[in-house]
């Protein structure tokens, strides 16, 4: 089982590499594309009331636009980074997110410089990888780095940074320290400056992948906890309870679960739900409200076509009115 999972991960990384190279050339803009025909990992949708448009981004660094969630136009190039920065000339771009904060639009994404090595673990070379924040006055960009400062330590392989404003009014980044470097992926938090231009202090551990009762793998005939942490995204329920959706693997199946903060604060302690919240083969989710106010979850699914591996965005209905997030049926716009 574990060998199958490594195969899926390897294929995904190759797909990301292809996306990274393809983003540097202008691709034809397509119009009226159904959501189910778009190939995209880690889809994140911003519902912008100012323009009455939905903006979707994800792995690859491109953007799609829609007025109704049914038909989309894209992909559009919306980011502008300095090739002389730590990211390099052609960084791989993973899990981009869009957040509206204090009148500006922020683009959180994971950048990997394939030409810079930071570590070697069990003969595996660890590349320079970290989340960075870009900003724009408009939802469709162009997005430029808020600053060139490192938000996270350069010697750590980190990814999937997301944004959260705490009850104290302070902004934070929640991110993963990658399992391929530390052996047991972690979920961590770090405070950001008021203008999101830098991080403040050190990262703090929230939980480890092995804390999850539902994510697991098989090694030498033994079932043990998985060690992958992916895709954190935070929310509050109707009762004010703080929760976090995140993704790992159940053997060789990408699956999403949820944890809740016992204290209601980012620091936790975080308690994992016993079972996943999505069907198998769906993960890396985020939550958004439609322009009409309906809560939805955006996730991606995996599909193998003629021996090639693809990911597609999907939508699920969600109910946040109670004490827990409840995932409903697939949503068809």
GROMACS .gro file of C-alpha atoms in nm, residues 47-211:
model
  165
   47UNK     CA    1  -1.632   3.491  -0.393
   48UNK     CA    2  -1.592   3.865  -0.450
   49UNK     CA    3  -1.903   4.075  -0.386
   50UNK     CA    4  -1.737   4.391  -0.517
   51UNK     CA    5  -1.710   4.251  -0.871
   52UNK     CA    6  -1.979   3.978  -0.841
   53UNK     CA    7  -1.725   3.730  -0.981
   54UNK     CA    8  -1.575   3.406  -0.854
   55UNK     CA    9  -1.196   3.377  -0.881
   56UNK     CA   10  -1.037   3.031  -0.865
   57UNK     CA   11  -0.670   2.948  -0.829
   58UNK     CA   12  -0.466   2.653  -0.707
   59UNK     CA   13  -0.154   2.462  -0.801
   60UNK     CA   14   0.017   2.600  -1.109
   61UNK     CA   15  -0.022   2.968  -1.029
   62UNK     CA   16  -0.297   3.049  -1.282
   63UNK     CA   17  -0.647   3.190  -1.231
   64UNK     CA   18  -0.997   3.112  -1.358
   65UNK     CA   19  -1.301   3.344  -1.344
   66UNK     CA   20  -1.674   3.277  -1.337
   67UNK     CA   21  -1.999   3.467  -1.282
   68UNK     CA   22  -2.203   3.163  -1.175
   69UNK     CA   23  -1.967   2.874  -1.081
   70UNK     CA   24  -2.093   2.690  -1.390
   71UNK     CA   25  -1.884   2.825  -1.676
   72UNK     CA   26  -1.529   2.952  -1.632
   73UNK     CA   27  -1.279   3.155  -1.833
   74UNK     CA   28  -0.903   3.111  -1.810
   75UNK     CA   29  -0.635   3.031  -1.730
   76UNK     CA   30  -0.498   3.381  -1.663
   77UNK     CA   31  -0.146   3.462  -1.546
   78UNK     CA   32  -0.184   3.683  -1.240
   79UNK     CA   33   0.141   3.678  -1.044
   80UNK     CA   34   0.469   3.860  -1.090
   81UNK     CA   35   0.772   3.746  -0.890
   82UNK     CA   36   1.140   3.838  -0.896
   83UNK     CA   37   1.351   3.561  -1.055
   84UNK     CA   38   1.645   3.684  -0.845
   85UNK     CA   39   1.458   3.607  -0.521
   86UNK     CA   40   1.489   3.282  -0.325
   87UNK     CA   41   1.214   3.132  -0.546
   88UNK     CA   42   1.436   3.131  -0.855
   89UNK     CA   43   1.347   3.169  -1.221
   90UNK     CA   44   1.091   2.892  -1.256
   91UNK     CA   45   0.951   2.799  -0.916
   92UNK     CA   46   0.694   2.527  -0.878
   93UNK     CA   47   0.376   2.688  -0.745
   94UNK     CA   48   0.147   2.482  -0.526
   95UNK     CA   49  -0.182   2.534  -0.343
   96UNK     CA   50  -0.236   2.904  -0.411
   97UNK     CA   51  -0.511   3.070  -0.207
   98UNK     CA   52  -0.688   3.408  -0.230
   99UNK     CA   53  -0.787   3.609   0.077
  100UNK     CA   54  -0.951   3.952   0.105
  101UNK     CA   55  -0.812   4.142   0.405
  102UNK     CA   56  -0.837   4.511   0.498
  103UNK     CA   57  -0.925   4.628   0.147
  104UNK     CA   58  -0.654   4.432  -0.036
  105UNK     CA   59  -0.634   4.089  -0.194
  106UNK     CA   60  -0.366   3.845  -0.081
  107UNK     CA   61  -0.227   3.545  -0.264
  108UNK     CA   62  -0.083   3.276  -0.035
  109UNK     CA   63   0.112   3.011  -0.227
  110UNK     CA   64   0.386   2.752  -0.184
  111UNK     CA   65   0.694   2.813  -0.398
  112UNK     CA   66   0.965   2.554  -0.460
  113UNK     CA   67   1.304   2.643  -0.606
  114UNK     CA   68   1.410   2.322  -0.784
  115UNK     CA   69   1.772   2.442  -0.809
  116UNK     CA   70   1.828   2.498  -0.438
  117UNK     CA   71   1.888   2.212  -0.193
  118UNK     CA   72   1.844   2.268   0.180
  119UNK     CA   73   1.872   1.921   0.330
  120UNK     CA   74   1.917   1.550   0.268
  121UNK     CA   75   1.704   1.298   0.457
  122UNK     CA   76   1.760   0.925   0.401
  123UNK     CA   77   1.926   1.001   0.067
  124UNK     CA   78   1.627   1.213  -0.038
  125UNK     CA   79   1.729   1.565  -0.143
  126UNK     CA   80   1.507   1.833   0.012
  127UNK     CA   81   1.448   2.138  -0.209
  128UNK     CA   82   1.394   2.498  -0.094
  129UNK     CA   83   1.019   2.518  -0.037
  130UNK     CA   84   0.808   2.765   0.157
  131UNK     CA   85   0.485   2.964   0.155
  132UNK     CA   86   0.499   3.329   0.052
  133UNK     CA   87   0.243   3.611   0.038
  134UNK     CA   88   0.165   3.831  -0.262
  135UNK     CA   89  -0.071   4.128  -0.275
  136UNK     CA   90  -0.289   4.318  -0.522
  137UNK     CA   91  -0.549   4.595  -0.516
  138UNK     CA   92  -0.768   4.386  -0.746
  139UNK     CA   93  -0.887   4.024  -0.711
  140UNK     CA   94  -0.750   3.929  -1.055
  141UNK     CA   95  -0.409   4.082  -0.989
  142UNK     CA   96  -0.142   4.134  -1.083
  143UNK     CA   97  -0.008   3.998  -0.753
  144UNK     CA   98   0.340   4.095  -0.635
  145UNK     CA   99   0.525   3.988  -0.319
  146UNK     CA  100   0.433   4.193  -0.014
  147UNK     CA  101   0.803   4.179   0.068
  148UNK     CA  102   1.104   3.959  -0.002
  149UNK     CA  103   1.139   3.863   0.364
  150UNK     CA  104   1.131   3.496   0.456
  151UNK     CA  105   0.811   3.421   0.643
  152UNK     CA  106   0.941   3.083   0.755
  153UNK     CA  107   1.293   2.950   0.827
  154UNK     CA  108   1.487   2.886   0.505
  155UNK     CA  109   1.621   2.554   0.636
  156UNK     CA  110   1.271   2.407   0.673
  157UNK     CA  111   1.060   2.253   0.398
  158UNK     CA  112   0.717   2.409   0.455
  159UNK     CA  113   0.404   2.428   0.245
  160UNK     CA  114   0.032   2.501   0.214
  161UNK     CA  115   0.028   2.826   0.411
  162UNK     CA  116  -0.322   2.962   0.475
  163UNK     CA  117  -0.451   3.278   0.640
  164UNK     CA  118  -0.648   3.338   0.960
  165UNK     CA  119  -0.736   3.643   1.165
  166UNK     CA  120  -0.753   3.552   1.532
  167UNK     CA  121  -0.999   3.675   1.791
  168UNK     CA  122  -0.719   3.903   1.908
  169UNK     CA  123  -0.734   4.079   1.570
  170UNK     CA  124  -0.385   3.960   1.477
  171UNK     CA  125  -0.317   3.789   1.141
  172UNK     CA  126  -0.158   3.445   1.128
  173UNK     CA  127  -0.025   3.193   0.880
  174UNK     CA  128  -0.105   2.826   0.941
  175UNK     CA  129   0.121   2.590   0.747
  176UNK     CA  130   0.267   2.240   0.726
  177UNK     CA  131   0.624   2.135   0.802
  178UNK     CA  132   0.666   1.864   0.543
  179UNK     CA  133   0.686   1.499   0.637
  180UNK     CA  134   0.967   1.424   0.391
  181UNK     CA  135   1.196   1.631   0.613
  182UNK     CA  136   1.072   1.576   0.969
  183UNK     CA  137   0.932   1.223   0.936
  184UNK     CA  138   0.594   1.314   1.088
  185UNK     CA  139   0.429   1.609   0.917
  186UNK     CA  140   0.317   1.889   1.146
  187UNK     CA  141   0.058   2.163   1.143
  188UNK     CA  142   0.202   2.488   1.275
  189UNK     CA  143   0.114   2.857   1.315
  190UNK     CA  144   0.309   3.180   1.306
  191UNK     CA  145   0.202   3.539   1.369
  192UNK     CA  146   0.221   3.791   1.085
  193UNK     CA  147   0.277   4.164   1.097
  194UNK     CA  148  -0.027   4.390   1.053
  195UNK     CA  149   0.058   4.450   0.684
  196UNK     CA  150   0.145   4.080   0.625
  197UNK     CA  151   0.498   4.180   0.520
  198UNK     CA  152   0.681   3.957   0.768
  199UNK     CA  153   0.636   3.693   1.034
  200UNK     CA  154   0.676   3.760   1.405
  201UNK     CA  155   0.850   3.518   1.638
  202UNK     CA  156   0.879   3.144   1.585
  203UNK     CA  157   0.633   2.889   1.455
  204UNK     CA  158   0.427   2.698   1.711
  205UNK     CA  159   0.323   2.333   1.683
  206UNK     CA  160  -0.052   2.269   1.664
  207UNK     CA  161  -0.058   1.894   1.595
  208UNK     CA  162   0.119   1.613   1.411
  209UNK     CA  163  -0.006   1.388   1.131
  210UNK     CA  164   0.020   1.088   1.361
  211UNK     CA  165  -0.236   1.247   1.597
   0.00000   0.00000   0.00000
